[in-house]
Amino acid sequence: MEKNVFAHLIAQHLSIQERAVENTLALLDEGCTIPFISRYRKERTGGLDEVKIAAISDQYERVKEIQKRKETIIKTITDLEKMTPELQKRIDDCWDATELEDIYLPYKPKRRTRAQVAREQGLEPLAKILLLQRERYPERAAERFVRGDVITTPADAIKGAQDIIAEIVSEDERSRQQLRGAFRRQAIITSKVVKAKADSDEAAKYSDYFDWSEPLKRCSSHRLLAMRRGESEGILRISISPDDEECIERLQHHYVFNYKGVHGDLQSPCGKLVAEAVEDGYKRLLKPSIETEFAALSKEKADDEAIRVFAENLRQLLLGAPLGQKRVMGVDPGFRTGCKVVCLDAQGNLLHHEAIFPHPPVNKRMEAAMAVQKMLKKYQIEAISIGNGTASRETNDFIRDVLAGRYDVSSSPKKSVGGDLQSPPQVFTVSEDGASVYSASKIARDEFPDEDVTVRGAVSIGRRLMDPLAELVKIDPKSIGVGQYQHDVDQTKLKHSLDQTVESCVNNVGVNLNTASQHLLMYVSGLGPTLAKNIIDYRKENGAFTSRTQLKKVPRLGPSAFQQCAGFLRIPGAKNPLDNSAVHPESYAIVEQMAKDQNCTVADLINNKEKREAIDIKRYVTAEVGIPTLTDIMKELEKPGRDPRQQIEEFEFDSRVNTVDDLVEGMELPGIVTNITNFGAFVDIGVHQDGLVHISQMANRRIAHPTDVVKLHQHIRVRVIEVDRRRNRISLSMKGLT
């Protein structure tokens, strides 16, 4: 019954058919992963994609938490012997966390308040008298409550009664909802600098917010997070407030009979006292409570948006175009400490490493060129991967000079120094964000126990070119450099979102069962660290897998785990060609029947377009298998094991610019998108400082988000519109350029 209620609530909230939500919840409870459900259970979910299934999963957790909270609240109120059938029904019917807390607030155990003290002094009846506003002389009524040393005067009694009224106002559901409405409509967020910190160096980066205010509902995620960071560092003071005078008047109008404003003539003596209590309740209790609530809500909203942008950037980075299995030279560039160079075979294994010093202050350029030439020829290098950090541009130019033969007196400048004179190695610049984190990690130490961190970092740079996904999964996503304010947002939510993103990308691409690292395997649907290690150990002991069914021999990999993971694992060259496809083993019999009906083998079916086109998939529909699954099977037979990622493209910076001083306004340059935020995209144009294309400069039309125009690591053309050398800022535009 509870599950049906949850499904109904989630379906309403997400505008998804209730039946699809019910089936998705059932699959999640069975232990199915989001990638598995979206790929192999389309009939049961109505074809829901990963985003919607993840949303259902998140909402499911939310309503379960609310249910737990309701149970706690019901127990507390029942123990206080204040539960009524009406109150029980209100709690049972409530599925809004804020409304639930409002219902609970009057019964919630709290620290000793002024109102509680007044109640203990027996002043609640006086508070009720004042609220009724029938007493012409409230001071006389208050005289009855004067008691010895505790309440010595009628004024003391009235003050205590007003404290009770103030708390009643602050805990009243209608009052709280009314003020929330005001906060939603008109709240202003204000930021002021702490005067003592105004001239400090650490405060300079927050100078835009020294005296800043704007409507809270218009405050962007990045601005709010910047202000909150400044607040946490003690540099800024942040407040959120609606129109206080208007809010107080609205509340007083609600509680005071014949209300004509605070100084209106029609107020009774009791009415004036109630109006004072309402104002006190607003300023001292109600407004701070709702301000705290909206501070948390706005922060949560900003966190969610920042996490969404981070996750999308991470997705684009992980699904970056792979070079594939090529012999690669990885170069970690540097000036004083030299460039660390590694040579890798087509499987990413380290063959050789050494350091070269082509740049100042050492300037052993000819020796470095000869060393590079020797490595290129000896290891038959097919591509060169250069990190984008310090000395990247200079190293890129140096390598291209070597490839052009400018340092080889024995060969023509036009000849390549690669293994094939007609096909010189391609040169690529890759992001080295997180490479240092990887190089010092346990994963790197286990892979290269005898090498130092510089060699491991260069290996990572080389492997990122071959397969960004396989290499980047080894690094904490927060260290990859594609998020903003990642240390300021909710860390639990961030980890959950990024883990989901990595899992989605890994399973979308598929994993080679015989070459995948343990770290890559652990993100495959249904596996995890233990089973991933068991697969690696089995592979070491028994050699390469020759079929997916062998997975069942891996220790602790039972039928459920096999069902979840098998479709996402690939075995190139397997006897059964379906083992190198996204066709799930549970559907092999269908494909085999298709092949039998066409009088051919499964391999023939894959290789023969005419035989595939002759298949009427409607003939193979069953109670469990419908058109969506059969359509996916046919697509997979057309291109088994296809990689959904794009092909990689070579890139070269403009030779006219090397530093910020070379930039001239109006100059058009090639660039690479390095990071995307809500307000624009940062672009590397080869001058050691990324420029910013503000969202307003991305197109000649209004766009909702930068991702509508650009993708991470996309090659674009930009125009320099401003260079602020003092603050080292470069403003760029994409308008009118392709």
XYZ file of C-alpha atoms in Angstrom:
738
model
C 0.000 0.000 0.000
C 2.815 2.371 0.984
C 4.621 1.664 -2.308
C 1.484 2.598 -4.270
C 1.257 5.895 -2.380
C 4.912 6.599 -3.130
C 4.425 5.803 -6.820
C 1.400 8.096 -7.014
C 3.275 10.983 -5.358
C 6.369 10.553 -7.526
C 4.326 10.238 -10.730
C 2.508 13.482 -9.914
C 5.692 15.323 -8.999
C 7.610 14.251 -12.127
C 4.636 14.098 -14.543
C 5.369 10.474 -15.425
C 2.790 7.724 -15.855
C 2.094 6.051 -12.527
C 2.417 2.541 -13.957
C 5.902 3.343 -15.266
C 6.901 4.694 -11.848
C 5.519 1.587 -10.076
C 7.519 -0.713 -12.346
C 10.672 1.396 -11.965
C 10.401 1.314 -8.166
C 9.940 -2.462 -8.290
C 13.079 -2.820 -10.433
C 15.088 -0.549 -8.119
C 13.946 -2.592 -5.106
C 15.057 -5.743 -6.924
C 18.574 -4.286 -7.014
C 18.608 -3.264 -10.675
C 20.887 -0.372 -11.591
C 19.771 2.740 -13.438
C 21.844 1.936 -16.591
C 20.435 -1.607 -16.686
C 16.830 -0.460 -16.273
C 17.093 2.232 -18.950
C 18.868 -0.072 -21.445
C 17.235 -3.465 -20.931
C 13.839 -2.916 -19.297
C 12.220 -0.398 -21.630
C 9.013 -2.402 -21.877
C 8.452 -2.159 -18.131
C 9.310 1.539 -17.799
C 7.694 2.787 -20.971
C 11.105 3.700 -22.372
C 12.194 6.018 -19.549
C 15.749 7.315 -19.980
C 18.469 7.414 -17.317
C 17.656 10.991 -16.304
C 14.020 10.179 -15.504
C 14.884 6.919 -13.772
C 17.478 8.739 -11.648
C 14.851 11.370 -10.798
C 12.427 8.620 -9.739
C 15.156 7.058 -7.596
C 15.961 10.397 -5.931
C 12.282 11.165 -5.279
C 11.822 7.675 -3.877
C 14.547 8.343 -1.322
C 12.970 11.715 -0.504
C 9.479 10.344 0.217
C 10.967 7.505 2.260
C 12.786 10.087 4.376
C 9.550 12.056 4.820
C 7.802 8.845 5.883
C 10.495 8.219 8.511
C 10.156 11.791 9.733
C 6.375 11.418 9.996
C 6.807 8.324 12.154
C 9.100 10.247 14.515
C 6.684 13.183 14.704
C 3.667 10.950 15.362
C 5.515 9.137 18.164
C 6.614 12.415 19.786
C 3.129 13.972 19.721
C 1.530 10.722 20.895
C 3.964 10.495 23.822
C 2.962 14.047 24.763
C -0.677 12.827 24.754
C -1.619 15.603 22.338
C -2.465 13.491 19.288
C -5.990 13.866 17.895
C -7.697 12.085 14.969
C -7.678 15.356 12.991
C -3.981 15.948 13.661
C -3.146 12.332 12.774
C -4.975 12.702 9.451
C -3.186 15.953 8.647
C 0.181 14.311 9.253
C -0.777 11.180 7.269
C -1.926 13.263 4.298
C 1.096 15.605 4.313
C 4.010 14.891 1.957
C 5.611 18.334 1.944
C 8.612 18.476 4.285
C 8.167 22.184 5.094
C 4.437 21.868 5.798
C 5.116 18.808 7.953
C 7.562 20.758 10.112
C 5.014 23.589 10.442
C 2.422 21.108 11.745
C 4.951 19.722 14.200
C 6.401 23.062 15.353
C 3.968 23.764 18.271
C 4.687 20.279 19.700
C 8.397 20.182 18.959
C 10.668 19.996 22.022
C 12.645 23.224 22.169
C 14.963 25.132 24.432
C 13.364 27.145 27.236
C 11.838 30.217 25.574
C 10.465 33.445 26.979
C 6.970 32.214 26.107
C 7.534 28.978 28.024
C 8.663 30.942 31.063
C 5.524 33.097 30.806
C 3.322 30.002 30.558
C 4.987 28.547 33.633
C 4.137 31.802 35.388
C 0.469 31.229 34.540
C 0.164 34.022 31.958
C -1.428 32.025 29.116
C -4.982 33.050 30.176
C -3.908 36.714 29.989
C -2.515 36.137 26.497
C -5.898 34.723 25.444
C -7.665 37.758 26.941
C -5.451 40.096 24.936
C -5.997 38.091 21.727
C -9.786 38.298 22.181
C -9.396 42.117 22.365
C -12.592 42.617 24.370
C -11.006 44.057 27.485
C -11.183 47.880 27.556
C -8.618 48.126 30.350
C -5.979 45.400 29.870
C -3.896 46.729 32.766
C -6.747 45.929 35.174
C -7.002 42.410 33.771
C -3.262 42.063 34.200
C -3.450 42.977 37.885
C -5.000 39.568 38.573
C -1.746 37.931 37.448
C 0.626 39.885 39.683
C 2.189 37.341 42.030
C 4.868 38.170 44.577
C 8.454 38.382 43.377
C 7.934 36.720 39.987
C 5.438 39.130 38.426
C 5.627 42.356 40.384
C 3.579 44.707 38.173
C 0.748 44.547 35.611
C 3.282 45.675 33.001
C 5.385 42.560 33.729
C 2.287 40.380 33.276
C 1.414 42.055 29.976
C 4.993 41.673 28.749
C 4.909 37.950 29.516
C 1.537 37.584 27.766
C 2.952 39.391 24.730
C 5.859 36.895 24.668
C 3.305 34.089 24.454
C 1.442 35.876 21.630
C 4.717 36.471 19.780
C 5.475 32.735 19.900
C 1.922 31.857 18.813
C 2.352 34.162 15.794
C 5.742 32.668 14.924
C 4.442 29.081 15.103
C 1.159 29.673 13.282
C 1.088 27.841 9.942
C -0.777 30.623 8.171
C 1.680 33.245 9.405
C 4.626 31.182 8.247
C 3.102 30.493 4.833
C 2.223 34.163 4.422
C 5.789 35.221 5.161
C 7.196 32.518 2.891
C 5.076 33.967 0.106
C 6.568 37.394 0.771
C 10.099 35.959 0.735
C 9.410 34.192 -2.564
C 7.997 37.325 -4.181
C 10.169 40.122 -2.907
C 13.097 38.976 -0.743
C 16.335 40.864 -1.369
C 19.707 39.248 -0.733
C 22.243 41.777 0.508
C 25.989 41.400 0.865
C 28.196 43.797 2.834
C 31.911 43.635 3.489
C 33.129 43.206 7.059
C 34.926 46.534 7.493
C 37.883 45.038 9.313
C 38.558 42.768 6.314
C 37.850 45.248 3.488
C 41.496 46.044 2.726
C 42.898 42.531 3.139
C 44.365 40.607 0.202
C 41.959 37.689 0.671
C 38.990 40.073 0.405
C 39.980 41.404 -3.031
C 38.386 38.513 -4.926
C 35.038 39.361 -3.306
C 35.165 43.077 -4.173
C 32.110 42.762 -6.430
C 30.059 41.845 -3.350
C 31.300 44.492 -0.882
C 28.006 46.377 -1.322
C 25.684 44.192 -3.350
C 21.962 43.542 -3.357
C 19.513 41.931 -5.758
C 16.204 40.020 -5.662
C 16.859 36.563 -4.253
C 14.781 34.903 -6.978
C 17.116 36.391 -9.619
C 20.373 35.590 -7.853
C 22.306 33.100 -9.987
C 23.881 29.978 -8.560
C 27.471 31.150 -8.999
C 26.836 34.567 -7.393
C 25.069 33.071 -4.389
C 27.794 30.486 -3.860
C 30.472 33.189 -4.181
C 28.735 35.301 -1.530
C 28.252 32.345 0.791
C 31.928 31.440 0.434
C 32.856 35.031 1.314
C 30.569 34.778 4.332
C 32.139 31.492 5.480
C 35.587 33.120 5.228
C 34.438 35.998 7.444
C 34.767 38.613 4.702
C 31.099 39.226 3.877
C 27.850 39.528 5.845
C 24.812 38.184 4.019
C 21.173 38.862 4.801
C 17.886 37.994 3.123
C 14.865 40.157 3.786
C 11.475 41.081 2.322
C 9.745 44.433 2.936
C 9.612 44.300 6.751
C 7.012 47.036 7.144
C 4.622 45.426 4.673
C 5.046 41.972 6.252
C 4.430 43.293 9.770
C 1.303 45.144 8.630
C -0.067 42.016 6.949
C 0.428 39.984 10.116
C -1.059 42.686 12.323
C -4.055 42.917 10.012
C -4.576 39.200 10.581
C -4.363 39.320 14.393
C -5.719 42.784 15.249
C -9.468 43.493 14.971
C -10.556 46.678 13.142
C -6.946 47.110 12.062
C -6.001 50.588 10.754
C -2.260 50.372 10.905
C 0.008 50.463 13.935
C -1.169 53.941 14.898
C -4.785 53.614 13.709
C -7.523 55.099 15.920
C -9.849 52.088 15.663
C -7.518 49.746 17.514
C -8.623 48.773 20.987
C -6.127 48.970 23.878
C -5.758 45.207 23.673
C -5.376 45.464 19.905
C -2.401 47.781 20.282
C -0.735 45.357 22.671
C -1.372 42.491 20.247
C 0.065 44.588 17.394
C 3.227 45.158 19.454
C 3.464 41.427 20.186
C 3.000 40.577 16.502
C 5.821 42.959 15.535
C 8.059 41.453 18.196
C 7.170 37.937 17.067
C 7.983 38.855 13.484
C 11.341 40.490 14.206
C 12.587 38.190 16.958
C 11.193 34.787 15.973
C 9.340 34.496 12.688
C 11.544 36.436 10.279
C 14.842 34.892 11.508
C 13.268 31.440 11.189
C 12.034 31.995 7.633
C 15.245 33.806 6.658
C 17.240 30.779 7.821
C 14.861 28.555 5.869
C 15.279 30.580 2.660
C 19.032 30.831 3.142
C 19.091 27.029 3.239
C 16.640 26.675 0.328
C 18.500 29.147 -1.881
C 21.809 27.466 -1.025
C 20.297 24.066 -1.831
C 18.990 25.394 -5.161
C 22.385 26.925 -5.972
C 24.090 23.659 -4.977
C 21.775 21.664 -7.233
C 22.483 23.945 -10.182
C 26.246 23.914 -9.596
C 26.189 20.120 -9.247
C 24.124 19.821 -12.438
C 26.657 21.924 -14.373
C 29.552 19.974 -12.831
C 27.953 16.635 -13.733
C 27.274 17.728 -17.317
C 30.863 18.966 -17.727
C 32.123 15.690 -16.280
C 29.910 13.726 -18.672
C 31.312 15.623 -21.663
C 34.867 15.136 -20.394
C 34.456 11.399 -19.806
C 32.809 10.941 -23.193
C 35.573 12.877 -24.920
C 36.760 11.494 -28.245
C 39.292 8.651 -27.782
C 42.292 8.166 -30.052
C 42.055 4.406 -29.572
C 44.794 1.821 -29.339
C 47.797 3.648 -30.765
C 51.422 3.904 -29.704
C 51.547 7.187 -27.811
C 54.189 9.533 -26.446
C 52.952 11.352 -23.337
C 54.604 14.628 -22.384
C 54.198 16.416 -19.052
C 55.657 19.847 -19.927
C 57.750 22.028 -17.629
C 60.432 24.730 -17.652
C 62.964 24.419 -14.831
C 62.253 20.757 -14.027
C 62.113 19.768 -17.696
C 59.523 17.806 -19.651
C 58.771 14.259 -18.534
C 58.356 12.036 -21.588
C 56.918 8.518 -21.630
C 56.396 6.066 -24.483
C 53.388 3.737 -24.304
C 52.394 0.761 -26.398
C 48.940 0.462 -27.969
C 47.549 -1.016 -24.741
C 48.870 1.863 -22.617
C 51.759 -0.102 -21.096
C 54.858 1.906 -20.180
C 57.805 1.107 -22.463
C 60.214 3.938 -21.697
C 60.549 7.255 -19.884
C 63.065 10.072 -19.652
C 63.283 13.810 -18.990
C 64.229 16.408 -21.608
C 65.104 20.100 -21.091
C 64.259 22.099 -24.217
C 63.213 25.284 -22.377
C 64.849 27.937 -20.170
C 66.676 27.958 -17.853
C 68.458 24.743 -19.004
C 67.925 25.259 -22.767
C 69.288 21.903 -23.966
C 67.095 22.160 -27.017
C 69.196 20.188 -29.493
C 69.781 17.344 -27.037
C 66.052 17.256 -26.310
C 65.233 17.187 -30.020
C 67.597 14.284 -30.611
C 66.092 12.373 -27.673
C 62.564 12.895 -29.015
C 63.629 11.814 -32.521
C 65.186 8.671 -31.114
C 62.083 7.770 -29.086
C 59.733 8.444 -31.991
C 61.647 6.053 -34.230
C 62.464 3.374 -31.659
C 58.926 3.041 -30.305
C 57.149 3.740 -33.608
C 55.085 6.513 -31.993
C 51.778 7.215 -33.760
C 50.523 10.159 -31.668
C 51.843 12.636 -29.110
C 49.854 13.794 -26.080
C 50.984 17.025 -24.383
C 49.575 18.235 -21.055
C 48.030 21.695 -21.047
C 49.785 23.004 -17.924
C 52.900 25.127 -17.499
C 55.075 25.291 -20.664
C 52.415 23.473 -22.692
C 52.406 25.953 -25.559
C 56.208 26.097 -25.728
C 56.462 22.305 -25.636
C 53.829 21.993 -28.353
C 55.803 24.339 -30.609
C 59.033 22.480 -29.838
C 57.524 19.071 -30.661
C 56.091 20.367 -33.932
C 59.528 21.754 -34.835
C 61.035 18.319 -34.143
C 58.407 16.629 -36.322
C 59.121 19.121 -39.092
C 62.788 18.028 -38.979
C 64.138 21.439 -37.981
C 66.572 19.890 -35.480
C 67.619 16.942 -37.641
C 70.478 18.010 -39.922
C 70.503 14.607 -41.587
C 66.967 14.833 -42.926
C 64.914 17.213 -44.987
C 62.768 19.645 -42.946
C 59.755 18.353 -44.826
C 60.221 14.770 -43.715
C 58.613 13.235 -40.668
C 60.782 11.671 -37.973
C 58.079 9.121 -37.145
C 58.110 5.464 -38.044
C 56.288 6.113 -41.303
C 57.785 9.063 -43.204
C 54.454 9.690 -44.918
C 52.431 9.696 -41.674
C 53.995 11.854 -38.956
C 52.541 11.469 -35.467
C 49.578 13.691 -34.714
C 50.033 16.123 -31.845
C 47.266 16.674 -29.275
C 46.943 18.860 -26.190
C 45.047 17.204 -23.336
C 43.863 18.488 -19.977
C 46.227 17.497 -17.206
C 43.831 18.447 -14.404
C 43.986 15.757 -11.753
C 47.096 14.083 -13.193
C 49.111 15.021 -10.098
C 46.311 13.660 -7.890
C 46.371 10.373 -9.811
C 50.172 10.145 -9.755
C 50.234 10.266 -5.940
C 47.259 7.916 -5.487
C 47.265 4.287 -4.372
C 45.962 3.289 -7.803
C 49.034 4.823 -9.478
C 51.392 3.332 -6.884
C 49.894 -0.105 -7.490
C 50.242 0.320 -11.271
C 53.785 1.720 -11.176
C 55.371 0.870 -7.822
C 58.900 1.495 -9.123
C 58.263 4.865 -10.808
C 58.036 8.338 -9.281
C 55.066 10.695 -9.458
C 56.397 12.586 -12.481
C 56.477 9.433 -14.612
C 53.018 8.364 -13.455
C 51.643 11.828 -14.314
C 53.074 11.663 -17.837
C 51.608 8.173 -18.303
C 48.200 9.525 -17.312
C 48.539 12.331 -19.875
C 49.366 9.786 -22.591
C 46.561 7.419 -21.663
C 44.000 10.244 -21.538
C 44.532 10.684 -25.246
C 44.015 6.978 -25.941
C 40.845 6.634 -23.836
C 39.796 9.553 -21.612
C 37.081 7.511 -19.903
C 39.302 4.585 -18.907
C 41.917 6.914 -17.423
C 39.779 9.601 -15.802
C 37.668 7.130 -13.792
C 40.785 6.610 -11.671
C 40.651 10.196 -10.417
C 38.267 11.803 -7.931
C 35.946 13.834 -10.197
C 36.386 16.882 -7.945
C 40.067 16.959 -8.962
C 39.430 16.963 -12.709
C 38.814 20.725 -12.829
C 35.459 21.003 -14.595
C 33.320 22.232 -11.693
C 32.785 25.519 -9.894
C 32.565 25.901 -6.130
C 32.714 22.118 -5.781
C 34.033 22.425 -2.226
C 31.163 24.747 -1.247
C 28.224 22.580 -2.309
C 26.604 19.688 -0.444
C 29.334 17.040 -0.613
C 26.976 14.061 -0.239
C 24.798 15.266 -3.123
C 27.855 16.065 -5.222
C 29.366 12.607 -4.756
C 26.019 10.936 -5.506
C 25.578 12.934 -8.717
C 29.156 12.477 -9.941
C 29.158 8.753 -9.173
C 25.912 8.406 -11.154
C 27.486 10.349 -14.028
C 30.603 8.178 -14.117
C 28.495 4.992 -13.944
C 26.283 6.269 -16.764
C 29.240 7.114 -19.007
C 31.059 3.826 -18.402
C 27.973 1.754 -19.185
C 26.996 3.920 -22.148
C 30.348 3.248 -23.813
C 30.782 -0.363 -22.662
C 33.910 -1.968 -21.250
C 36.424 -4.373 -22.768
C 36.355 -7.251 -20.283
C 39.920 -8.321 -21.094
C 41.704 -4.954 -20.915
C 39.681 -2.912 -18.407
C 41.334 -1.871 -15.165
C 39.805 -2.747 -11.823
C 38.823 0.884 -11.361
C 36.950 0.965 -14.661
C 35.208 -2.345 -13.986
C 33.925 -1.210 -10.601
C 31.640 1.315 -12.344
C 30.044 -1.348 -14.548
C 26.409 -2.011 -13.681
C 26.084 -4.605 -10.929
C 29.773 -4.914 -10.091
C 31.570 -2.660 -7.600
C 35.060 -2.874 -6.025
C 34.925 -6.479 -4.799
C 33.588 -8.112 -7.971
C 35.851 -5.905 -10.133
C 38.885 -7.197 -8.214
C 37.607 -10.775 -8.496
C 37.319 -10.388 -12.274
C 40.905 -9.076 -12.489
C 42.157 -11.946 -10.315
C 40.258 -14.504 -12.428
C 41.724 -12.967 -15.598
C 45.257 -13.223 -14.179
C 44.800 -16.866 -13.199
C 42.871 -18.125 -16.233
C 43.848 -15.804 -19.076
C 41.546 -13.683 -21.210
C 37.805 -14.259 -21.164
C 36.558 -15.971 -24.296
C 32.833 -15.678 -23.539
C 30.473 -13.770 -21.282
C 29.266 -17.026 -19.717
C 32.725 -17.388 -18.138
C 31.773 -14.502 -15.851
C 29.621 -16.960 -13.924
C 32.820 -18.695 -12.813
C 34.135 -15.531 -11.148
C 33.898 -15.927 -7.342
C 30.819 -14.228 -5.805
C 29.504 -13.108 -9.200
C 26.038 -14.636 -8.957
C 23.037 -14.663 -11.325
C 21.844 -11.191 -10.272
C 25.230 -9.529 -10.793
C 25.639 -11.367 -14.107
C 22.262 -10.096 -15.295
C 23.181 -6.507 -14.375
C 26.709 -6.422 -15.832
C 26.833 -8.812 -18.798
C 25.310 -6.499 -21.408
C 27.847 -3.753 -20.693
C 30.964 -5.931 -20.989
C 32.594 -6.547 -24.385
C 34.857 -9.380 -25.579
C 36.428 -8.463 -28.939
C 37.169 -11.544 -31.010
C 34.863 -13.788 -29.001
C 33.564 -16.943 -30.666
C 30.023 -15.635 -30.280
C 30.020 -12.177 -31.953
C 27.173 -11.091 -29.670
C 29.658 -11.170 -26.776
C 31.202 -8.024 -28.304
C 27.890 -6.210 -28.542
C 25.318 -4.520 -26.324
C 22.874 -7.375 -26.941
C 22.174 -8.890 -23.523
C 22.759 -12.645 -23.119
C 19.081 -13.010 -22.166
C 18.278 -11.998 -25.775
C 20.785 -14.275 -27.537
C 18.071 -16.844 -28.239
C 16.047 -14.210 -30.103
C 18.984 -13.317 -32.360
C 19.772 -16.980 -32.933
C 16.149 -17.576 -33.974
C 16.359 -14.592 -36.343
C 19.497 -16.082 -37.903
C 17.857 -19.509 -38.174
C 14.825 -17.987 -39.888
C 17.170 -16.351 -42.405
C 19.075 -19.642 -42.920
C 22.360 -18.167 -41.752
C 24.607 -17.815 -38.725
C 24.569 -14.917 -36.274
C 27.850 -13.705 -37.795
C 26.241 -13.748 -41.252
C 23.321 -11.761 -39.905
C 25.704 -9.107 -38.606
C 27.662 -8.919 -41.862
C 24.728 -9.073 -44.278
C 22.548 -5.958 -44.450
C 19.993 -7.602 -46.770
C 19.344 -10.433 -44.320
C 18.845 -7.948 -41.480
C 16.455 -5.852 -43.553
C 14.423 -8.980 -44.338
C 13.624 -9.474 -40.650
C 10.154 -8.511 -39.422
C 10.782 -7.809 -35.744
C 7.064 -8.010 -34.934
C 7.323 -11.800 -35.354
C 9.606 -11.949 -32.313
C 7.457 -10.001 -29.858
C 6.671 -11.965 -26.679
C 5.111 -11.191 -23.311
C 8.544 -10.145 -22.008
C 10.191 -8.741 -25.138
C 8.610 -5.884 -27.042
C 9.380 -3.590 -29.956
C 11.755 -1.291 -27.959
C 14.125 -4.163 -27.099
C 13.902 -5.678 -30.583
C 14.658 -2.288 -32.143
C 17.744 -1.946 -29.942
C 18.867 -5.438 -30.950
C 18.618 -4.592 -34.659
C 20.612 -1.379 -34.175
C 23.290 -3.338 -32.370
C 23.463 -5.996 -35.084
C 24.102 -3.213 -37.585
C 27.183 -1.973 -35.667
C 28.088 -4.408 -32.873
C 29.925 -2.835 -29.954
C 29.886 0.595 -31.577
C 31.514 3.388 -29.581
C 29.090 6.296 -29.134
C 31.936 8.793 -28.753
C 33.009 11.146 -31.543
C 36.289 10.943 -33.415
C 39.209 12.959 -32.094
C 40.465 16.021 -33.992
C 43.953 17.526 -34.064
C 44.268 21.156 -32.930
C 46.891 23.891 -33.279
C 47.031 27.326 -31.609
C 47.616 30.512 -33.591
C 51.367 30.986 -34.053
C 51.072 34.775 -33.604
C 50.227 34.587 -29.894
C 52.154 33.024 -27.029
C 51.470 35.377 -24.099
C 48.755 37.806 -23.017
C 50.975 40.653 -24.288
C 50.593 39.306 -27.844
C 46.811 39.751 -27.785
C 45.191 42.619 -29.673
C 41.521 43.529 -29.493
C 39.701 42.308 -32.596
C 42.107 39.396 -33.159
C 40.401 36.130 -34.194
C 41.933 32.957 -32.771
C 41.325 29.218 -32.467
C 40.636 27.943 -28.938
C 39.615 24.938 -26.868
C 36.733 25.068 -24.375
C 38.215 24.111 -20.999
C 35.298 24.729 -18.631
C 31.608 25.629 -18.852
C 29.636 27.555 -16.243
C 26.169 29.076 -16.107
C 27.553 32.453 -17.143
C 29.806 31.396 -20.009
C 32.701 29.243 -21.142
C 36.427 29.447 -20.462
C 38.616 28.999 -23.525
C 42.316 28.178 -23.860
C 43.808 30.270 -26.682
C 47.433 29.329 -25.959
C 48.570 32.263 -23.793
C 48.764 30.535 -20.370
C 45.541 32.226 -19.269
C 42.066 31.095 -20.274
C 39.737 33.725 -21.689
C 36.025 33.983 -20.914
C 33.254 33.952 -23.498
C 30.333 35.388 -21.547
C 26.954 33.849 -22.354
C 25.940 37.165 -23.949
C 28.848 36.841 -26.398
C 28.161 33.279 -27.549
C 25.625 33.894 -30.275
C 23.613 36.589 -32.011
C 20.500 35.169 -30.358
C 19.440 34.752 -26.754
C 20.505 31.379 -25.352
C 19.349 29.685 -22.152
C 22.672 28.070 -21.234
C 26.218 27.937 -22.672
C 25.818 24.188 -23.325
C 23.273 25.120 -25.995
C 26.236 26.411 -28.019
C 29.455 24.732 -26.846
C 30.698 21.454 -25.420
C 33.698 20.752 -23.212
C 36.981 20.500 -25.181
C 35.232 21.679 -28.347
C 37.445 23.456 -30.867
C 36.037 26.921 -31.569
C 37.034 30.296 -33.004
C 36.878 33.401 -30.828
C 37.448 37.136 -31.126
C 39.383 39.098 -28.502
C 37.159 41.945 -27.256
C 39.066 43.089 -24.153
C 42.357 42.369 -22.385
C 42.617 43.470 -18.745
C 46.323 42.984 -18.074
C 46.137 44.309 -14.512
C 43.655 41.616 -13.445
C 44.930 39.148 -16.059
C 41.473 38.745 -17.612
C 40.686 38.091 -21.251
C 37.200 38.699 -22.654
C 36.287 36.829 -25.819
C 33.362 36.641 -28.223
C 32.024 33.946 -30.543
C 29.515 36.155 -32.330
C 29.687 35.849 -36.083
C 32.367 33.125 -35.913
C 32.139 29.391 -36.580
